Amino acid sequence: MRKYLFCEAGFVEKTNWQPNCWINVECPDESDFRFLQDELKVPRSFLNDIADTDERPRTDTEGNWLLTILRIPMQTPDSKVPYVTVPIGIITNNELVISVCYYSTEMLPDFIEHTQRKGINVPNKYELILRLIYSSAVWFLKYLKQINNEVNCAEKELERSIRNEDLLRLMNLQKSLVYFNTSIRGNEVMIGKLQNIFNEQDYQNAELTDDVLIELKQAHNQVNIYSDILTGTMDAFASIISNNVNTIMKRMTSLSIILMVPTLIASFYGMNVDIHIEGLPHAFALIVCFSILLSAAAFVIFRKIKWF
């Protein structure tokens, strides 16, 4: 699906392509590929690079075309990894600005709406790329807050009962933080590369560049903080699980020793030898009571040493 967006105090969608408009393509189909390759002559290699889900932030050139690949955050319905990052490619030449993303994200519609709400004017392709990076940093921070809330909920569940599902949930959130950390650092590196590429005076916007770098550093710091907290939480619960296993093993050992006492006595008196009390009328009751007393004594001892 492609949209033609023209900047008029914010990006406004047009029905047809116009000079100096931004062509935004999300989840492209065959008609979009034909339009990009046959009509706009976009290099096929660029589209293949953007389709790679593991593509890192970088730039590439072919003829007068420039490809800029960024990583943006996305929430997925997959419970295994709830938050991931996906590549978005900004393809530019002297006349065209095209963005291609093979996934439907919340960031791009929100970015377009934000420019309309604030009446933001985007004068050139370099500033568009910077504002997309800035928007990605904002969404990284938004998803990080959601991750932190999910971690707190999982911790409360684990305090009541340690279940494998809650531990796996924390592990999957930790994977999301790793993806975020790598992508944010890659986007930070891209700022320096883009400054070298767009070094003409017409493209310079020092204030916006500083804002983007500050937002990315804040997102990077938040990722590191939440990652350290989550790592500490996982280690703490691992220690709790190990301690619980040790406690259970101590109790099982104590119980087996207590039950062994009457079994041992019954074994002695079950042997085919004289026991010297076979003539007593209550010999069986005496043996049973003696076994119970010894078991009770063992139980009291284990209670004192806190094995129960």
Short mmCIF file of C-alpha atoms in Angstrom, two decimals:
data_model
loop_
_atom_site.label_atom_id
_atom_site.label_comp_id
_atom_site.label_asym_id
_atom_site.label_seq_id
_atom_site.Cartn_x
_atom_site.Cartn_y
_atom_site.Cartn_z
CA MET A 1 0.00 0.00 0.00
CA ARG A 2 1.48 3.32 -1.03
CA LYS A 3 0.60 6.88 -0.12
CA TYR A 4 1.61 10.16 -1.71
CA LEU A 5 2.30 12.70 1.03
CA PHE A 6 2.91 16.37 0.32
CA CYS A 7 4.18 18.69 3.04
CA GLU A 8 1.71 21.53 3.65
CA ALA A 9 2.26 22.46 7.31
CA GLY A 10 2.34 18.73 7.93
CA PHE A 11 2.17 15.82 5.52
CA VAL A 12 -1.14 15.67 3.63
CA GLU A 13 -2.10 12.67 1.54
CA LYS A 14 -2.64 13.25 -2.18
CA THR A 15 -4.39 11.02 -4.67
CA ASN A 16 -1.56 11.17 -7.22
CA TRP A 17 2.15 11.69 -7.21
CA GLN A 18 3.37 15.28 -7.21
CA PRO A 19 6.91 16.71 -7.49
CA ASN A 20 8.72 16.93 -4.12
CA CYS A 21 6.22 14.63 -2.41
CA TRP A 22 7.07 11.75 -0.11
CA ILE A 23 6.03 8.29 -1.35
CA ASN A 24 5.39 6.07 1.65
CA VAL A 25 5.05 2.33 0.88
CA GLU A 26 3.98 -0.09 3.63
CA CYS A 27 3.51 -3.83 3.15
CA PRO A 28 4.14 -3.55 -0.62
CA ASP A 29 2.27 -5.81 -3.03
CA GLU A 30 2.97 -6.64 -6.68
CA SER A 31 1.48 -3.38 -7.97
CA ASP A 32 3.71 -1.41 -5.59
CA PHE A 33 6.79 -3.29 -6.77
CA ARG A 34 5.89 -2.66 -10.42
CA PHE A 35 5.37 1.03 -9.67
CA LEU A 36 8.68 1.35 -7.84
CA GLN A 37 10.76 -0.59 -10.35
CA ASP A 38 9.12 0.11 -13.70
CA GLU A 39 7.93 3.69 -13.24
CA LEU A 40 10.33 5.14 -10.67
CA LYS A 41 13.29 2.90 -11.63
CA VAL A 42 14.17 2.08 -8.03
CA PRO A 43 17.03 -0.47 -7.92
CA ARG A 44 15.79 -3.96 -7.16
CA SER A 45 18.78 -4.57 -4.87
CA PHE A 46 17.55 -1.79 -2.56
CA LEU A 47 14.15 -3.43 -2.18
CA ASN A 48 15.79 -6.79 -1.47
CA ASP A 49 18.00 -5.24 1.22
CA ILE A 50 15.01 -3.64 2.95
CA ALA A 51 13.17 -6.98 2.89
CA ASP A 52 15.89 -8.57 5.03
CA THR A 53 14.53 -8.59 8.58
CA ASP A 54 18.07 -8.70 10.02
CA GLU A 55 19.37 -5.74 7.99
CA ARG A 56 21.32 -3.30 10.13
CA PRO A 57 21.18 0.52 9.86
CA ARG A 58 23.43 1.60 7.01
CA THR A 59 23.62 3.58 3.77
CA ASP A 60 24.22 2.43 0.20
CA THR A 61 24.40 4.09 -3.20
CA GLU A 62 23.69 2.99 -6.73
CA GLY A 63 23.94 5.55 -9.50
CA ASN A 64 22.25 8.70 -8.24
CA TRP A 65 20.15 6.71 -5.74
CA LEU A 66 20.85 6.73 -2.01
CA LEU A 67 19.49 4.05 0.34
CA THR A 68 19.25 4.76 4.07
CA ILE A 69 18.16 1.86 6.26
CA LEU A 70 16.96 2.46 9.82
CA ARG A 71 15.53 0.18 12.51
CA ILE A 72 12.17 1.10 14.02
CA PRO A 73 10.29 -0.56 16.90
CA MET A 74 7.16 -2.60 16.46
CA GLN A 75 4.80 -4.49 18.76
CA THR A 76 3.94 -7.98 17.57
CA PRO A 77 1.08 -10.37 18.41
CA ASP A 78 3.69 -13.08 18.92
CA SER A 79 3.83 -13.92 22.61
CA LYS A 80 7.38 -15.26 22.29
CA VAL A 81 8.93 -11.86 21.52
CA PRO A 82 6.32 -9.13 22.09
CA TYR A 83 8.50 -6.24 20.84
CA VAL A 84 10.89 -6.33 17.90
CA THR A 85 12.56 -3.93 15.49
CA VAL A 86 12.14 -3.95 11.71
CA PRO A 87 14.02 -2.21 8.90
CA ILE A 88 12.66 0.78 7.03
CA GLY A 89 14.41 2.03 3.92
CA ILE A 90 14.43 5.63 2.73
CA ILE A 91 15.35 5.73 -0.95
CA THR A 92 16.21 9.14 -2.38
CA ASN A 93 17.65 10.78 -5.47
CA ASN A 94 17.62 14.36 -6.70
CA GLU A 95 13.85 14.32 -7.25
CA LEU A 96 12.26 11.49 -5.24
CA VAL A 97 11.87 10.53 -1.59
CA ILE A 98 10.52 7.01 -1.05
CA SER A 99 10.17 5.07 2.18
CA VAL A 100 9.60 1.32 2.08
CA CYS A 101 8.69 -0.86 5.05
CA TYR A 102 7.54 -4.46 4.70
CA TYR A 103 5.62 -4.29 7.99
CA SER A 104 2.65 -2.31 9.23
CA THR A 105 3.82 -0.27 12.22
CA GLU A 106 2.25 2.24 14.56
CA MET A 107 5.12 4.68 14.15
CA LEU A 108 4.59 5.89 10.57
CA PRO A 109 0.86 6.77 10.85
CA ASP A 110 1.60 8.48 14.17
CA PHE A 111 4.49 10.42 12.60
CA ILE A 112 2.26 11.67 9.77
CA GLU A 113 -0.48 12.64 12.21
CA HIS A 114 2.06 14.39 14.43
CA THR A 115 3.31 16.56 11.55
CA GLN A 116 -0.29 17.55 10.77
CA ARG A 117 -1.14 18.28 14.40
CA LYS A 118 1.98 20.39 14.97
CA GLY A 119 2.01 21.93 11.50
CA ILE A 120 5.62 20.82 10.97
CA ASN A 121 7.28 21.84 7.73
CA VAL A 122 9.83 19.36 6.36
CA PRO A 123 11.86 21.22 3.73
CA ASN A 124 14.17 18.46 2.48
CA LYS A 125 14.89 14.73 2.48
CA TYR A 126 17.63 14.97 5.11
CA GLU A 127 15.26 16.54 7.62
CA LEU A 128 12.64 13.89 6.82
CA ILE A 129 15.14 11.15 7.68
CA LEU A 130 16.12 12.95 10.89
CA ARG A 131 12.50 13.33 11.95
CA LEU A 132 11.86 9.64 11.24
CA ILE A 133 14.81 8.75 13.49
CA TYR A 134 13.46 11.13 16.13
CA SER A 135 10.03 9.50 15.90
CA SER A 136 11.59 6.04 16.20
CA ALA A 137 13.36 7.15 19.41
CA VAL A 138 10.04 8.38 20.83
CA TRP A 139 8.42 5.03 20.07
CA PHE A 140 11.37 3.16 21.55
CA LEU A 141 10.76 5.07 24.80
CA LYS A 142 7.03 4.39 24.65
CA TYR A 143 7.53 0.65 24.21
CA LEU A 144 10.19 0.64 26.93
CA LYS A 145 7.62 1.97 29.40
CA GLN A 146 5.25 -0.83 28.36
CA ILE A 147 8.03 -3.38 28.82
CA ASN A 148 8.76 -1.99 32.28
CA ASN A 149 5.07 -2.30 33.23
CA GLU A 150 4.99 -5.90 31.98
CA VAL A 151 8.12 -6.70 33.99
CA ASN A 152 6.48 -5.30 37.14
CA CYS A 153 3.35 -7.39 36.52
CA ALA A 154 5.44 -10.52 35.97
CA GLU A 155 7.35 -9.86 39.20
CA LYS A 156 4.11 -9.62 41.17
CA GLU A 157 2.94 -12.91 39.70
CA LEU A 158 6.24 -14.56 40.56
CA GLU A 159 6.05 -13.30 44.15
CA ARG A 160 2.82 -15.26 44.57
CA SER A 161 3.85 -18.37 42.68
CA ILE A 162 6.93 -19.11 40.60
CA ARG A 163 5.71 -20.50 37.29
CA ASN A 164 7.63 -21.32 34.14
CA GLU A 165 5.26 -19.14 32.09
CA ASP A 166 6.18 -16.00 34.05
CA LEU A 167 9.90 -16.75 33.82
CA LEU A 168 9.62 -17.27 30.06
CA ARG A 169 7.73 -14.00 29.83
CA LEU A 170 10.62 -12.17 31.49
CA MET A 171 13.12 -13.92 29.22
CA ASN A 172 11.17 -12.83 26.11
CA LEU A 173 11.08 -9.24 27.34
CA GLN A 174 14.82 -9.43 27.81
CA LYS A 175 15.14 -10.45 24.15
CA SER A 176 13.14 -7.37 23.16
CA LEU A 177 15.52 -5.16 25.14
CA VAL A 178 18.48 -6.69 23.30
CA TYR A 179 16.84 -5.91 19.94
CA PHE A 180 16.09 -2.36 21.07
CA ASN A 181 19.62 -1.77 22.32
CA THR A 182 21.23 -2.91 19.06
CA SER A 183 18.83 -0.92 16.87
CA ILE A 184 19.15 2.31 18.86
CA ARG A 185 22.94 2.17 18.69
CA GLY A 186 22.74 1.54 14.95
CA ASN A 187 20.47 4.54 14.45
CA GLU A 188 22.87 6.69 16.49
CA VAL A 189 25.74 5.75 14.19
CA MET A 190 23.60 6.67 11.18
CA ILE A 191 23.39 10.30 12.33
CA GLY A 192 27.11 10.80 11.81
CA LYS A 193 27.04 9.10 8.40
CA LEU A 194 24.11 11.20 7.24
CA GLN A 195 25.83 14.41 8.36
CA ASN A 196 28.76 13.52 6.12
CA ILE A 197 26.47 12.73 3.18
CA PHE A 198 24.21 15.78 3.52
CA ASN A 199 26.93 18.30 4.33
CA GLU A 200 25.59 21.11 2.14
CA GLN A 201 24.47 24.26 3.91
CA ASP A 202 20.87 23.82 2.68
CA TYR A 203 20.55 20.58 4.62
CA GLN A 204 22.02 21.74 7.92
CA ASN A 205 19.70 21.86 10.95
CA ALA A 206 21.89 21.73 14.03
CA GLU A 207 19.01 22.15 16.48
CA LEU A 208 17.05 19.22 15.08
CA THR A 209 20.19 17.06 14.94
CA ASP A 210 20.91 17.77 18.62
CA ASP A 211 17.30 16.93 19.55
CA VAL A 212 17.51 13.62 17.70
CA LEU A 213 20.81 12.68 19.37
CA ILE A 214 19.48 13.59 22.82
CA GLU A 215 16.34 11.50 22.29
CA LEU A 216 18.37 8.53 21.05
CA LYS A 217 20.76 8.76 24.01
CA GLN A 218 17.81 8.87 26.39
CA ALA A 219 16.32 5.79 24.75
CA HIS A 220 19.71 4.06 24.90
CA ASN A 221 20.11 4.85 28.59
CA GLN A 222 16.59 3.63 29.35
CA VAL A 223 17.27 0.36 27.55
CA ASN A 224 20.43 -0.18 29.59
CA ILE A 225 18.64 0.62 32.87
CA TYR A 226 15.71 -1.70 32.19
CA SER A 227 18.04 -4.41 30.90
CA ASP A 228 20.13 -4.26 34.10
CA ILE A 229 16.99 -4.34 36.26
CA LEU A 230 15.59 -7.30 34.34
CA THR A 231 18.89 -9.16 34.52
CA GLY A 232 19.00 -8.60 38.28
CA THR A 233 15.40 -9.75 38.61
CA MET A 234 16.06 -12.94 36.64
CA ASP A 235 19.14 -13.69 38.77
CA ALA A 236 17.17 -13.07 41.96
CA PHE A 237 14.38 -15.43 40.97
CA ALA A 238 16.92 -18.02 39.86
CA SER A 239 18.40 -17.87 43.36
CA ILE A 240 14.93 -18.13 44.89
CA ILE A 241 14.13 -21.19 42.79
CA SER A 242 17.44 -22.82 43.76
CA ASN A 243 16.77 -22.07 47.44
CA ASN A 244 13.26 -23.53 47.19
CA VAL A 245 14.64 -26.70 45.63
CA ASN A 246 17.18 -27.02 48.44
CA THR A 247 14.43 -26.55 51.04
CA ILE A 248 12.28 -29.22 49.43
CA MET A 249 15.21 -31.63 49.26
CA LYS A 250 15.97 -31.08 52.96
CA ARG A 251 12.36 -31.77 53.88
CA MET A 252 12.24 -34.89 51.73
CA THR A 253 15.48 -36.14 53.30
CA SER A 254 14.14 -35.46 56.80
CA LEU A 255 10.88 -37.23 56.01
CA SER A 256 12.68 -40.28 54.63
CA ILE A 257 14.82 -40.52 57.80
CA ILE A 258 11.76 -40.24 60.06
CA LEU A 259 9.96 -42.96 58.10
CA MET A 260 13.07 -45.12 58.12
CA VAL A 261 13.03 -45.46 61.95
CA PRO A 262 9.86 -47.59 62.27
CA THR A 263 10.85 -49.50 59.14
CA LEU A 264 14.23 -50.33 60.71
CA ILE A 265 12.65 -51.50 63.97
CA ALA A 266 10.06 -53.59 62.13
CA SER A 267 12.89 -55.16 60.15
CA PHE A 268 14.75 -56.13 63.30
CA TYR A 269 11.69 -57.72 64.90
CA GLY A 270 10.73 -59.41 61.68
CA MET A 271 13.90 -61.52 61.64
CA ASN A 272 13.68 -65.27 62.40
CA VAL A 273 15.49 -64.95 65.78
CA ASP A 274 14.47 -64.75 69.41
CA ILE A 275 13.36 -61.26 70.45
CA HIS A 276 12.74 -62.14 74.12
CA ILE A 277 9.40 -60.33 74.26
CA GLU A 278 7.36 -62.70 72.12
CA GLY A 279 5.70 -63.99 75.28
CA LEU A 280 4.35 -60.60 76.28
CA PRO A 281 0.64 -60.12 75.55
CA HIS A 282 1.16 -56.57 74.18
CA ALA A 283 4.51 -56.99 72.43
CA PHE A 284 3.23 -55.65 69.07
CA ALA A 285 1.74 -52.53 70.67
CA LEU A 286 4.98 -51.90 72.56
CA ILE A 287 7.04 -52.11 69.35
CA VAL A 288 4.65 -49.75 67.55
CA CYS A 289 4.72 -47.22 70.39
CA PHE A 290 8.50 -47.40 70.59
CA SER A 291 8.74 -46.75 66.83
CA ILE A 292 6.39 -43.78 67.09
CA LEU A 293 8.41 -42.29 69.96
CA LEU A 294 11.66 -42.55 68.02
CA SER A 295 10.04 -41.00 64.92
CA ALA A 296 8.62 -38.17 67.03
CA ALA A 297 12.05 -37.57 68.57
CA ALA A 298 13.63 -37.41 65.09
CA PHE A 299 10.95 -34.97 63.97
CA VAL A 300 11.62 -32.69 66.96
CA ILE A 301 15.34 -32.73 66.26
CA PHE A 302 14.82 -31.79 62.60
CA ARG A 303 12.46 -29.00 63.62
CA LYS A 304 15.10 -27.55 65.93
CA ILE A 305 17.71 -27.50 63.16
CA LYS A 306 15.03 -25.99 60.85
CA TRP A 307 14.91 -28.79 58.32
CA PHE A 308 11.10 -28.64 58.54
#
